[in-house]
Amino acid sequence: MSQASGDNDDALVSFRDVSFRINGGLPIIDHLDLDVAQGETLVLLGESGCGKTTTLRLVNRLLTPTAGDVLVEGKATIEWDSIRLRRRTGYVIQDAGLFPHFSVAENVGLVPSLERWTPDRIQRRSRELLELVGLDPAQFANRYPRELSGGQRQRVGVARALAADPPLLLMDEPFGALDPLTRASLQKEFSEMKARLGKTVIFVTHDVREALMLASRIALMDRGKIVLLESPADFVKSANKLARAYLETLSEPPAVAGGL
Amino acid sequence: MFEFLKANWSDILAHIAQHVWLVFVSIAIAVLIALPVGILITRRQRLRAPLLGIANVMQTIPSLALFGFLIPLPFIGGIGPRTAIVALVFYALLPIIRNTVTGILGIDRSVREAAVAMGMTDSQVLFQVELPLAMSVILTGVRVAVVITIGVAIIAAEVGAGGLGEYIFRGLRLNDNRLLLAGAVPSAAMALVADFGFGLIEKRFDTSRQRSRYSSKRALIWATILLTVMIAGWAGWRALRSRTTESGVHGHATVGSKDFTESILLAEIVAQMLEVQNVEVDRRFDLGGNLAHTAILGGQIDLYPEYTGTAFTAILHHQPVSDPKAVYDQVKSEYDRQFNLWLSDPLGFDNTFAILVRGEDARRLNLKTISDASKQAPQWHAGFGHDFMVRPDGYDGFSRAYGLRFAGVSDMSLDLTYTALSSHQVDLIAGNSTDGRIAALDLVQLEDDRHYFPPYEAVFVIRRGIKYSPSGAGQGRLMDPFVEIMGKLAGAISTDEMRQLNYEVDGAKRDKKIVVHEWLVKKGFVQ
């Protein structure tokens, strides 16, 4: 369960009694405590509106907490220079958010070029990353995002997030909008890739299958709180009602329209 | 038409150049204002409604009214291109601001979020993401603004800014289709070319189309170079031109006129007589309404022809009086006291309102006086110029003095009333007694038997502030050439002569400068 604060040296990201609300409305995040350890993949699982995306956006300071602190590498996000923090944090979102006026290589090389790497180094890095995400640089480097399929775009999105070799990767339903076959192959490849790279990943999804497949630990969220925090092995054995409801969707045979 | 083009092509080109210049400068200024404003209100949501509202309202102000507001203002007002450009900028702002806002806010949310999350600074987000992606929409706004400005710049001729509007207004005044076309065809063509050209540029910036980023960068550089060269060229050209137009120095004079043939002819007479004396003359003709008066007060023109009755009622706001001598004396002394303006001796003719009917009607019904016509009035439709409808010595007092009641009254352009009368669309109009079209269209002037209309003796109004010749003598006196010319012109033009001069231009469609030159030679004022 959630660790006592301050004594976990392994934590790359820590939430300390964090709340977030907009203009004094109902809390979207409600007194949240959470430590994300170095090198683990923490999956935030929950229905839409449960606060999982907001939790993610608090980490790279797209949002700031209305109460409590979010610590990254031991330092509160509000004390970070937000530009520095974001360049050290990879970010992948559902529809990739690639720049339509940038080529694939330019999209991948975005953060390195913001960091003023030399053009040679940027080029080498973006080739390397395209190969890593399974796109042939010779074929794809000079294409534009509109010339790619959804799965290819998402691969570029992952490559872009990894470009400056950030220790932390935030992923907001990165495979949510893909067709099932593409999604399955990307999940598999990503799972292998992260094992090799050793990044710390915070991953948001509403797909329990995806959570079980990728997570070191699963944080089940409901109405701004973490209701369950377990490893996948313990998660499937949990008696928690919400967790059981999620798990039941896995075993149910599909209803066939029209009947027989 | 071909002959006309052959004779005037260089003049037409010069007007097209002026027009392009007006549009170009106005759009350049409008972009420099609208783009930052547009960007600002994508960031300060609270400013969006009020700023867009202001731009919206500016666009709805009728252009003539806007010119009216601007003329008396210091720095941005006055007559000439400056005022026109201020007004044109006002009209061009809205489409550019609106499209900047729409373009930037229309960018895919995930793209903007990614930009911020990648650690781009505000200005990097703006210049590397928002502006490039919004560019084609912003350019659409500029394109709309350009087309609007080309149209509105026509009106700029009313404040003496030149451009193709001069042909259009002159064409309307003279009922000359060649002039109308000389103004309308190039401005329409210009609008089409601009629309097409901007369409091409927009496509280059449209990110949904296949193209290389590098070629668009190069295009941008070329466009910048081209624009810079154009600005430099125009600026140089303007500087060259304006050097000769500074008023008030010895040897220079700016002659103004109102916006109808007779006033222009009188101004041209003085202009040519000054030129004979080696005075460089800048002509600021075609000033509508009371613009000429405003302009002389502002020191933008040095003299212009005026009518005593107009000065008495429309400018000094007195009730109409019918004694010519009393009107002249009072105008002269009040102009001196109030405005420091000097009134010349009367030129000799009286251009009063002429109540006109068709010759055939006058003969058939045996109409001689306005009182004769009052019996017919209930069956008649009358057409009066805008000016006549509102001036203190105009329609209200006139209809009361004669107890007139028409079947209908149309408020229309003075120039069109003549055509309307001869083509039986109206039956009675108030024209000018010296108008050449009276004879040309077989119209009959009815006698003002109740002496309603005040006298309208033609005089020149001259600015006292003109500096004296280099030999010295102080302010407040007139340059010698002015005194001499006004002496020669006193009582020199009879009503018949003026009507004949007007006819030569309006009826026979001859060139004003030539008509004036011939008359000056005939009078022995020039060799």
PDB file of N, CA and C in Angstrom, chain A residues 107-195:
ATOM      1  N   ASN A 107       9.693  16.140 -35.769  1.00  0.00           N
ATOM      2  CA  ASN A 107       8.875  15.882 -34.590  1.00  0.00           C
ATOM      3  C   ASN A 107       9.674  15.138 -33.527  1.00  0.00           C
ATOM      4  N   VAL A 108      10.385  14.101 -33.977  1.00  0.00           N
ATOM      5  CA  VAL A 108      11.167  13.308 -33.025  1.00  0.00           C
ATOM      6  C   VAL A 108      12.274  14.164 -32.412  1.00  0.00           C
ATOM      7  N   GLY A 109      12.887  15.013 -33.242  1.00  0.00           N
ATOM      8  CA  GLY A 109      14.017  15.810 -32.764  1.00  0.00           C
ATOM      9  C   GLY A 109      13.613  17.085 -32.050  1.00  0.00           C
ATOM     10  N   LEU A 110      12.323  17.212 -31.713  1.00  0.00           N
ATOM     11  CA  LEU A 110      11.849  18.486 -31.162  1.00  0.00           C
ATOM     12  C   LEU A 110      12.570  18.892 -29.879  1.00  0.00           C
ATOM     13  N   VAL A 111      12.509  18.048 -28.848  1.00  0.00           N
ATOM     14  CA  VAL A 111      13.114  18.445 -27.572  1.00  0.00           C
ATOM     15  C   VAL A 111      14.636  18.617 -27.709  1.00  0.00           C
ATOM     16  N   PRO A 112      15.343  17.698 -28.391  1.00  0.00           N
ATOM     17  CA  PRO A 112      16.776  17.948 -28.607  1.00  0.00           C
ATOM     18  C   PRO A 112      17.035  19.287 -29.294  1.00  0.00           C
ATOM     19  N   SER A 113      16.203  19.670 -30.268  1.00  0.00           N
ATOM     20  CA  SER A 113      16.481  20.947 -30.930  1.00  0.00           C
ATOM     21  C   SER A 113      16.148  22.117 -30.000  1.00  0.00           C
ATOM     22  N   LEU A 114      15.132  21.952 -29.117  1.00  0.00           N
ATOM     23  CA  LEU A 114      14.875  22.993 -28.118  1.00  0.00           C
ATOM     24  C   LEU A 114      16.064  23.100 -27.160  1.00  0.00           C
ATOM     25  N   GLU A 115      16.711  21.956 -26.942  1.00  0.00           N
ATOM     26  CA  GLU A 115      17.874  21.924 -26.043  1.00  0.00           C
ATOM     27  C   GLU A 115      19.166  22.282 -26.772  1.00  0.00           C
ATOM     28  N   ARG A 116      19.004  22.702 -28.029  1.00  0.00           N
ATOM     29  CA  ARG A 116      20.133  23.171 -28.847  1.00  0.00           C
ATOM     30  C   ARG A 116      21.227  22.134 -29.037  1.00  0.00           C
ATOM     31  N   TRP A 117      20.837  20.897 -29.283  1.00  0.00           N
ATOM     32  CA  TRP A 117      21.819  19.923 -29.704  1.00  0.00           C
ATOM     33  C   TRP A 117      22.302  20.314 -31.101  1.00  0.00           C
ATOM     34  N   THR A 118      23.467  19.786 -31.507  1.00  0.00           N
ATOM     35  CA  THR A 118      23.927  20.050 -32.875  1.00  0.00           C
ATOM     36  C   THR A 118      23.046  19.266 -33.856  1.00  0.00           C
ATOM     37  N   PRO A 119      22.873  19.790 -35.077  1.00  0.00           N
ATOM     38  CA  PRO A 119      22.023  19.119 -36.069  1.00  0.00           C
ATOM     39  C   PRO A 119      22.444  17.666 -36.309  1.00  0.00           C
ATOM     40  N   ASP A 120      23.748  17.416 -36.341  1.00  0.00           N
ATOM     41  CA  ASP A 120      24.236  16.050 -36.534  1.00  0.00           C
ATOM     42  C   ASP A 120      23.729  15.115 -35.451  1.00  0.00           C
ATOM     43  N   ARG A 121      23.876  15.578 -34.243  1.00  0.00           N
ATOM     44  CA  ARG A 121      23.499  14.757 -33.094  1.00  0.00           C
ATOM     45  C   ARG A 121      21.989  14.519 -33.098  1.00  0.00           C
ATOM     46  N   ILE A 122      21.231  15.571 -33.438  1.00  0.00           N
ATOM     47  CA  ILE A 122      19.774  15.426 -33.486  1.00  0.00           C
ATOM     48  C   ILE A 122      19.397  14.372 -34.526  1.00  0.00           C
ATOM     49  N   GLN A 123      20.078  14.455 -35.676  1.00  0.00           N
ATOM     50  CA  GLN A 123      19.752  13.519 -36.747  1.00  0.00           C
ATOM     51  C   GLN A 123      20.063  12.077 -36.339  1.00  0.00           C
ATOM     52  N   ARG A 124      21.227  11.889 -35.734  1.00  0.00           N
ATOM     53  CA  ARG A 124      21.593  10.541 -35.295  1.00  0.00           C
ATOM     54  C   ARG A 124      20.569  10.021 -34.298  1.00  0.00           C
ATOM     55  N   ARG A 125      20.207  10.913 -33.353  1.00  0.00           N
ATOM     56  CA  ARG A 125      19.287  10.517 -32.295  1.00  0.00           C
ATOM     57  C   ARG A 125      17.923  10.154 -32.874  1.00  0.00           C
ATOM     58  N   SER A 126      17.442  10.920 -33.810  1.00  0.00           N
ATOM     59  CA  SER A 126      16.092  10.635 -34.296  1.00  0.00           C
ATOM     60  C   SER A 126      16.082   9.362 -35.141  1.00  0.00           C
ATOM     61  N   ARG A 127      17.183   9.077 -35.858  1.00  0.00           N
ATOM     62  CA  ARG A 127      17.271   7.795 -36.587  1.00  0.00           C
ATOM     63  C   ARG A 127      17.233   6.626 -35.596  1.00  0.00           C
ATOM     64  N   GLU A 128      18.046   6.758 -34.573  1.00  0.00           N
ATOM     65  CA  GLU A 128      18.132   5.738 -33.534  1.00  0.00           C
ATOM     66  C   GLU A 128      16.746   5.438 -32.949  1.00  0.00           C
ATOM     67  N   LEU A 129      16.014   6.531 -32.652  1.00  0.00           N
ATOM     68  CA  LEU A 129      14.718   6.358 -31.995  1.00  0.00           C
ATOM     69  C   LEU A 129      13.689   5.789 -32.950  1.00  0.00           C
ATOM     70  N   LEU A 130      13.742   6.209 -34.219  1.00  0.00           N
ATOM     71  CA  LEU A 130      12.798   5.651 -35.180  1.00  0.00           C
ATOM     72  C   LEU A 130      13.015   4.146 -35.299  1.00  0.00           C
ATOM     73  N   GLU A 131      14.277   3.740 -35.296  1.00  0.00           N
ATOM     74  CA  GLU A 131      14.555   2.300 -35.345  1.00  0.00           C
ATOM     75  C   GLU A 131      14.026   1.608 -34.090  1.00  0.00           C
ATOM     76  N   LEU A 132      14.225   2.271 -32.951  1.00  0.00           N
ATOM     77  CA  LEU A 132      13.763   1.714 -31.686  1.00  0.00           C
ATOM     78  C   LEU A 132      12.258   1.454 -31.707  1.00  0.00           C
ATOM     79  N   VAL A 133      11.470   2.386 -32.286  1.00  0.00           N
ATOM     80  CA  VAL A 133      10.018   2.211 -32.286  1.00  0.00           C
ATOM     81  C   VAL A 133       9.549   1.464 -33.535  1.00  0.00           C
ATOM     82  N   GLY A 134      10.499   0.925 -34.303  1.00  0.00           N
ATOM     83  CA  GLY A 134      10.138   0.050 -35.408  1.00  0.00           C
ATOM     84  C   GLY A 134       9.749   0.763 -36.693  1.00  0.00           C
ATOM     85  N   LEU A 135      10.266   1.980 -36.901  1.00  0.00           N
ATOM     86  CA  LEU A 135      10.009   2.663 -38.168  1.00  0.00           C
ATOM     87  C   LEU A 135      11.344   2.827 -38.892  1.00  0.00           C
ATOM     88  N   ASP A 136      11.388   2.457 -40.171  1.00  0.00           N
ATOM     89  CA  ASP A 136      12.608   2.573 -40.949  1.00  0.00           C
ATOM     90  C   ASP A 136      12.897   4.047 -41.232  1.00  0.00           C
ATOM     91  N   PRO A 137      14.012   4.586 -40.686  1.00  0.00           N
ATOM     92  CA  PRO A 137      14.283   6.017 -40.862  1.00  0.00           C
ATOM     93  C   PRO A 137      14.331   6.430 -42.333  1.00  0.00           C
ATOM     94  N   ALA A 138      14.921   5.597 -43.181  1.00  0.00           N
ATOM     95  CA  ALA A 138      15.032   5.947 -44.593  1.00  0.00           C
ATOM     96  C   ALA A 138      13.656   6.180 -45.195  1.00  0.00           C
ATOM     97  N   GLN A 139      12.697   5.413 -44.710  1.00  0.00           N
ATOM     98  CA  GLN A 139      11.371   5.480 -45.296  1.00  0.00           C
ATOM     99  C   GLN A 139      10.506   6.576 -44.650  1.00  0.00           C
ATOM    100  N   PHE A 140      10.712   6.797 -43.349  1.00  0.00           N
ATOM    101  CA  PHE A 140       9.760   7.637 -42.625  1.00  0.00           C
ATOM    102  C   PHE A 140      10.263   9.025 -42.229  1.00  0.00           C
ATOM    103  N   ALA A 141      11.590   9.209 -42.140  1.00  0.00           N
ATOM    104  CA  ALA A 141      12.113  10.443 -41.551  1.00  0.00           C
ATOM    105  C   ALA A 141      11.537  11.707 -42.189  1.00  0.00           C
ATOM    106  N   ASN A 142      11.361  11.680 -43.515  1.00  0.00           N
ATOM    107  CA  ASN A 142      10.931  12.913 -44.183  1.00  0.00           C
ATOM    108  C   ASN A 142       9.444  12.974 -44.467  1.00  0.00           C
ATOM    109  N   ARG A 143       8.704  12.005 -43.947  1.00  0.00           N
ATOM    110  CA  ARG A 143       7.254  12.075 -44.150  1.00  0.00           C
ATOM    111  C   ARG A 143       6.638  13.062 -43.167  1.00  0.00           C
ATOM    112  N   TYR A 144       5.397  13.428 -43.470  1.00  0.00           N
ATOM    113  CA  TYR A 144       4.655  14.297 -42.554  1.00  0.00           C
ATOM    114  C   TYR A 144       3.591  13.478 -41.837  1.00  0.00           C
ATOM    115  N   PRO A 145       3.189  13.899 -40.636  1.00  0.00           N
ATOM    116  CA  PRO A 145       2.261  13.103 -39.828  1.00  0.00           C
ATOM    117  C   PRO A 145       1.013  12.676 -40.597  1.00  0.00           C
ATOM    118  N   ARG A 146       0.489  13.548 -41.499  1.00  0.00           N
ATOM    119  CA  ARG A 146      -0.753  13.167 -42.194  1.00  0.00           C
ATOM    120  C   ARG A 146      -0.533  11.996 -43.148  1.00  0.00           C
ATOM    121  N   GLU A 147       0.741  11.677 -43.421  1.00  0.00           N
ATOM    122  CA  GLU A 147       1.024  10.562 -44.339  1.00  0.00           C
ATOM    123  C   GLU A 147       1.226   9.251 -43.586  1.00  0.00           C
ATOM    124  N   LEU A 148       0.952   9.270 -42.259  1.00  0.00           N
ATOM    125  CA  LEU A 148       1.172   8.071 -41.452  1.00  0.00           C
ATOM    126  C   LEU A 148      -0.155   7.478 -41.015  1.00  0.00           C
ATOM    127  N   SER A 149      -0.150   6.173 -40.699  1.00  0.00           N
ATOM    128  CA  SER A 149      -1.328   5.546 -40.099  1.00  0.00           C
ATOM    129  C   SER A 149      -1.355   5.900 -38.611  1.00  0.00           C
ATOM    130  N   GLY A 150      -2.483   5.608 -37.958  1.00  0.00           N
ATOM    131  CA  GLY A 150      -2.616   5.926 -36.544  1.00  0.00           C
ATOM    132  C   GLY A 150      -1.528   5.261 -35.704  1.00  0.00           C
ATOM    133  N   GLY A 151      -1.242   4.000 -35.983  1.00  0.00           N
ATOM    134  CA  GLY A 151      -0.228   3.271 -35.233  1.00  0.00           C
ATOM    135  C   GLY A 151       1.149   3.855 -35.449  1.00  0.00           C
ATOM    136  N   GLN A 152       1.448   4.244 -36.704  1.00  0.00           N
ATOM    137  CA  GLN A 152       2.754   4.847 -36.996  1.00  0.00           C
ATOM    138  C   GLN A 152       2.897   6.188 -36.275  1.00  0.00           C
ATOM    139  N   ARG A 153       1.797   6.952 -36.271  1.00  0.00           N
ATOM    140  CA  ARG A 153       1.846   8.249 -35.580  1.00  0.00           C
ATOM    141  C   ARG A 153       2.163   8.051 -34.103  1.00  0.00           C
ATOM    142  N   GLN A 154       1.540   7.039 -33.512  1.00  0.00           N
ATOM    143  CA  GLN A 154       1.739   6.809 -32.085  1.00  0.00           C
ATOM    144  C   GLN A 154       3.181   6.358 -31.809  1.00  0.00           C
ATOM    145  N   ARG A 155       3.751   5.590 -32.743  1.00  0.00           N
ATOM    146  CA  ARG A 155       5.159   5.211 -32.604  1.00  0.00           C
ATOM    147  C   ARG A 155       6.040   6.456 -32.621  1.00  0.00           C
ATOM    148  N   VAL A 156       5.722   7.365 -33.535  1.00  0.00           N
ATOM    149  CA  VAL A 156       6.496   8.615 -33.591  1.00  0.00           C
ATOM    150  C   VAL A 156       6.325   9.388 -32.290  1.00  0.00           C
ATOM    151  N   GLY A 157       5.095   9.376 -31.743  1.00  0.00           N
ATOM    152  CA  GLY A 157       4.833  10.066 -30.481  1.00  0.00           C
ATOM    153  C   GLY A 157       5.711   9.521 -29.364  1.00  0.00           C
ATOM    154  N   VAL A 158       5.851   8.180 -29.317  1.00  0.00           N
ATOM    155  CA  VAL A 158       6.702   7.564 -28.292  1.00  0.00           C
ATOM    156  C   VAL A 158       8.162   7.934 -28.526  1.00  0.00           C
ATOM    157  N   ALA A 159       8.585   7.897 -29.801  1.00  0.00           N
ATOM    158  CA  ALA A 159       9.963   8.264 -30.128  1.00  0.00           C
ATOM    159  C   ALA A 159      10.250   9.697 -29.717  1.00  0.00           C
ATOM    160  N   ARG A 160       9.291  10.588 -29.959  1.00  0.00           N
ATOM    161  CA  ARG A 160       9.483  11.999 -29.603  1.00  0.00           C
ATOM    162  C   ARG A 160       9.660  12.140 -28.084  1.00  0.00           C
ATOM    163  N   ALA A 161       8.825  11.382 -27.334  1.00  0.00           N
ATOM    164  CA  ALA A 161       8.888  11.497 -25.877  1.00  0.00           C
ATOM    165  C   ALA A 161      10.227  11.014 -25.331  1.00  0.00           C
ATOM    166  N   LEU A 162      10.851  10.046 -26.029  1.00  0.00           N
ATOM    167  CA  LEU A 162      12.100   9.463 -25.546  1.00  0.00           C
ATOM    168  C   LEU A 162      13.339  10.211 -26.041  1.00  0.00           C
ATOM    169  N   ALA A 163      13.134  11.201 -26.929  1.00  0.00           N
ATOM    170  CA  ALA A 163      14.258  11.764 -27.679  1.00  0.00           C
ATOM    171  C   ALA A 163      15.385  12.275 -26.792  1.00  0.00           C
ATOM    172  N   ALA A 164      15.040  13.038 -25.755  1.00  0.00           N
ATOM    173  CA  ALA A 164      16.105  13.630 -24.936  1.00  0.00           C
ATOM    174  C   ALA A 164      16.475  12.713 -23.764  1.00  0.00           C
ATOM    175  N   ASP A 165      16.107  11.439 -23.892  1.00  0.00           N
ATOM    176  CA  ASP A 165      16.424  10.423 -22.901  1.00  0.00           C
ATOM    177  C   ASP A 165      15.971  10.819 -21.489  1.00  0.00           C
ATOM    178  N   PRO A 166      14.695  11.152 -21.312  1.00  0.00           N
ATOM    179  CA  PRO A 166      14.211  11.585 -19.997  1.00  0.00           C
ATOM    180  C   PRO A 166      14.107  10.390 -19.053  1.00  0.00           C
ATOM    181  N   PRO A 167      14.369  10.583 -17.768  1.00  0.00           N
ATOM    182  CA  PRO A 167      14.241   9.467 -16.816  1.00  0.00           C
ATOM    183  C   PRO A 167      12.788   9.050 -16.621  1.00  0.00           C
ATOM    184  N   LEU A 168      11.858   9.972 -16.898  1.00  0.00           N
ATOM    185  CA  LEU A 168      10.444   9.719 -16.588  1.00  0.00           C
ATOM    186  C   LEU A 168       9.594   9.856 -17.849  1.00  0.00           C
ATOM    187  N   LEU A 169       8.659   8.923 -18.005  1.00  0.00           N
ATOM    188  CA  LEU A 169       7.779   8.930 -19.168  1.00  0.00           C
ATOM    189  C   LEU A 169       6.327   8.958 -18.690  1.00  0.00           C
ATOM    190  N   LEU A 170       5.556   9.937 -19.162  1.00  0.00           N
ATOM    191  CA  LEU A 170       4.136  10.009 -18.820  1.00  0.00           C
ATOM    192  C   LEU A 170       3.346   9.621 -20.060  1.00  0.00           C
ATOM    193  N   MET A 171       2.427   8.676 -19.908  1.00  0.00           N
ATOM    194  CA  MET A 171       1.680   8.219 -21.077  1.00  0.00           C
ATOM    195  C   MET A 171       0.195   8.229 -20.772  1.00  0.00           C
ATOM    196  N   ASP A 172      -0.558   8.998 -21.559  1.00  0.00           N
ATOM    197  CA  ASP A 172      -1.988   9.159 -21.311  1.00  0.00           C
ATOM    198  C   ASP A 172      -2.775   8.397 -22.378  1.00  0.00           C
ATOM    199  N   GLU A 173      -3.208   7.243 -22.060  1.00  0.00           N
ATOM    200  CA  GLU A 173      -3.917   6.355 -22.980  1.00  0.00           C
ATOM    201  C   GLU A 173      -3.296   6.369 -24.374  1.00  0.00           C
ATOM    202  N   PRO A 174      -2.002   6.076 -24.461  1.00  0.00           N
ATOM    203  CA  PRO A 174      -1.321   6.257 -25.744  1.00  0.00           C
ATOM    204  C   PRO A 174      -1.857   5.340 -26.834  1.00  0.00           C
ATOM    205  N   PHE A 175      -2.411   4.186 -26.458  1.00  0.00           N
ATOM    206  CA  PHE A 175      -2.866   3.252 -27.489  1.00  0.00           C
ATOM    207  C   PHE A 175      -4.386   3.203 -27.574  1.00  0.00           C
ATOM    208  N   GLY A 176      -5.047   4.145 -26.888  1.00  0.00           N
ATOM    209  CA  GLY A 176      -6.508   4.087 -26.742  1.00  0.00           C
ATOM    210  C   GLY A 176      -7.274   4.234 -28.040  1.00  0.00           C
ATOM    211  N   ALA A 177      -6.708   4.980 -29.012  1.00  0.00           N
ATOM    212  CA  ALA A 177      -7.486   5.273 -30.209  1.00  0.00           C
ATOM    213  C   ALA A 177      -7.136   4.349 -31.372  1.00  0.00           C
ATOM    214  N   LEU A 178      -6.352   3.301 -31.076  1.00  0.00           N
ATOM    215  CA  LEU A 178      -5.902   2.447 -32.184  1.00  0.00           C
ATOM    216  C   LEU A 178      -6.841   1.243 -32.360  1.00  0.00           C
ATOM    217  N   ASP A 179      -6.817   0.662 -33.540  1.00  0.00           N
ATOM    218  CA  ASP A 179      -7.619  -0.544 -33.754  1.00  0.00           C
ATOM    219  C   ASP A 179      -7.005  -1.695 -32.934  1.00  0.00           C
ATOM    220  N   PRO A 180      -7.824  -2.691 -32.581  1.00  0.00           N
ATOM    221  CA  PRO A 180      -7.376  -3.706 -31.605  1.00  0.00           C
ATOM    222  C   PRO A 180      -6.092  -4.423 -31.994  1.00  0.00           C
ATOM    223  N   LEU A 181      -5.925  -4.744 -33.269  1.00  0.00           N
ATOM    224  CA  LEU A 181      -4.732  -5.488 -33.670  1.00  0.00           C
ATOM    225  C   LEU A 181      -3.484  -4.641 -33.524  1.00  0.00           C
ATOM    226  N   THR A 182      -3.536  -3.393 -34.009  1.00  0.00           N
ATOM    227  CA  THR A 182      -2.407  -2.484 -33.878  1.00  0.00           C
ATOM    228  C   THR A 182      -2.100  -2.251 -32.410  1.00  0.00           C
ATOM    229  N   ARG A 183      -3.171  -2.085 -31.611  1.00  0.00           N
ATOM    230  CA  ARG A 183      -2.981  -1.823 -30.195  1.00  0.00           C
ATOM    231  C   ARG A 183      -2.227  -2.980 -29.538  1.00  0.00           C
ATOM    232  N   ALA A 184      -2.661  -4.183 -29.843  1.00  0.00           N
ATOM    233  CA  ALA A 184      -2.030  -5.353 -29.232  1.00  0.00           C
ATOM    234  C   ALA A 184      -0.550  -5.417 -29.578  1.00  0.00           C
ATOM    235  N   SER A 185      -0.209  -5.150 -30.841  1.00  0.00           N
ATOM    236  CA  SER A 185       1.207  -5.275 -31.202  1.00  0.00           C
ATOM    237  C   SER A 185       2.021  -4.142 -30.586  1.00  0.00           C
ATOM    238  N   LEU A 186       1.436  -2.933 -30.476  1.00  0.00           N
ATOM    239  CA  LEU A 186       2.171  -1.831 -29.854  1.00  0.00           C
ATOM    240  C   LEU A 186       2.374  -2.071 -28.369  1.00  0.00           C
ATOM    241  N   GLN A 187       1.337  -2.641 -27.724  1.00  0.00           N
ATOM    242  CA  GLN A 187       1.459  -2.937 -26.291  1.00  0.00           C
ATOM    243  C   GLN A 187       2.603  -3.903 -26.056  1.00  0.00           C
ATOM    244  N   LYS A 188       2.661  -4.915 -26.918  1.00  0.00           N
ATOM    245  CA  LYS A 188       3.678  -5.941 -26.771  1.00  0.00           C
ATOM    246  C   LYS A 188       5.073  -5.334 -26.975  1.00  0.00           C
ATOM    247  N   GLU A 189       5.217  -4.580 -28.051  1.00  0.00           N
ATOM    248  CA  GLU A 189       6.507  -3.969 -28.332  1.00  0.00           C
ATOM    249  C   GLU A 189       6.921  -3.010 -27.236  1.00  0.00           C
ATOM    250  N   PHE A 190       5.944  -2.236 -26.741  1.00  0.00           N
ATOM    251  CA  PHE A 190       6.276  -1.262 -25.707  1.00  0.00           C
ATOM    252  C   PHE A 190       6.733  -1.956 -24.430  1.00  0.00           C
ATOM    253  N   SER A 191       6.051  -3.043 -24.111  1.00  0.00           N
ATOM    254  CA  SER A 191       6.398  -3.807 -22.922  1.00  0.00           C
ATOM    255  C   SER A 191       7.853  -4.286 -22.986  1.00  0.00           C
ATOM    256  N   GLU A 192       8.276  -4.766 -24.174  1.00  0.00           N
ATOM    257  CA  GLU A 192       9.658  -5.208 -24.337  1.00  0.00           C
ATOM    258  C   GLU A 192      10.627  -4.032 -24.269  1.00  0.00           C
ATOM    259  N   MET A 193      10.211  -2.920 -24.919  1.00  0.00           N
ATOM    260  CA  MET A 193      11.077  -1.754 -25.001  1.00  0.00           C
ATOM    261  C   MET A 193      11.378  -1.189 -23.629  1.00  0.00           C
ATOM    262  N   LYS A 194      10.325  -1.069 -22.797  1.00  0.00           N
ATOM    263  CA  LYS A 194      10.547  -0.438 -21.495  1.00  0.00           C
ATOM    264  C   LYS A 194      11.403  -1.313 -20.583  1.00  0.00           C
ATOM    265  N   ALA A 195      11.301  -2.614 -20.784  1.00  0.00           N
ATOM    266  CA  ALA A 195      12.159  -3.520 -20.021  1.00  0.00           C
ATOM    267  C   ALA A 195      13.618  -3.222 -20.344  1.00  0.00           C
TER     268      ALA A 195
END
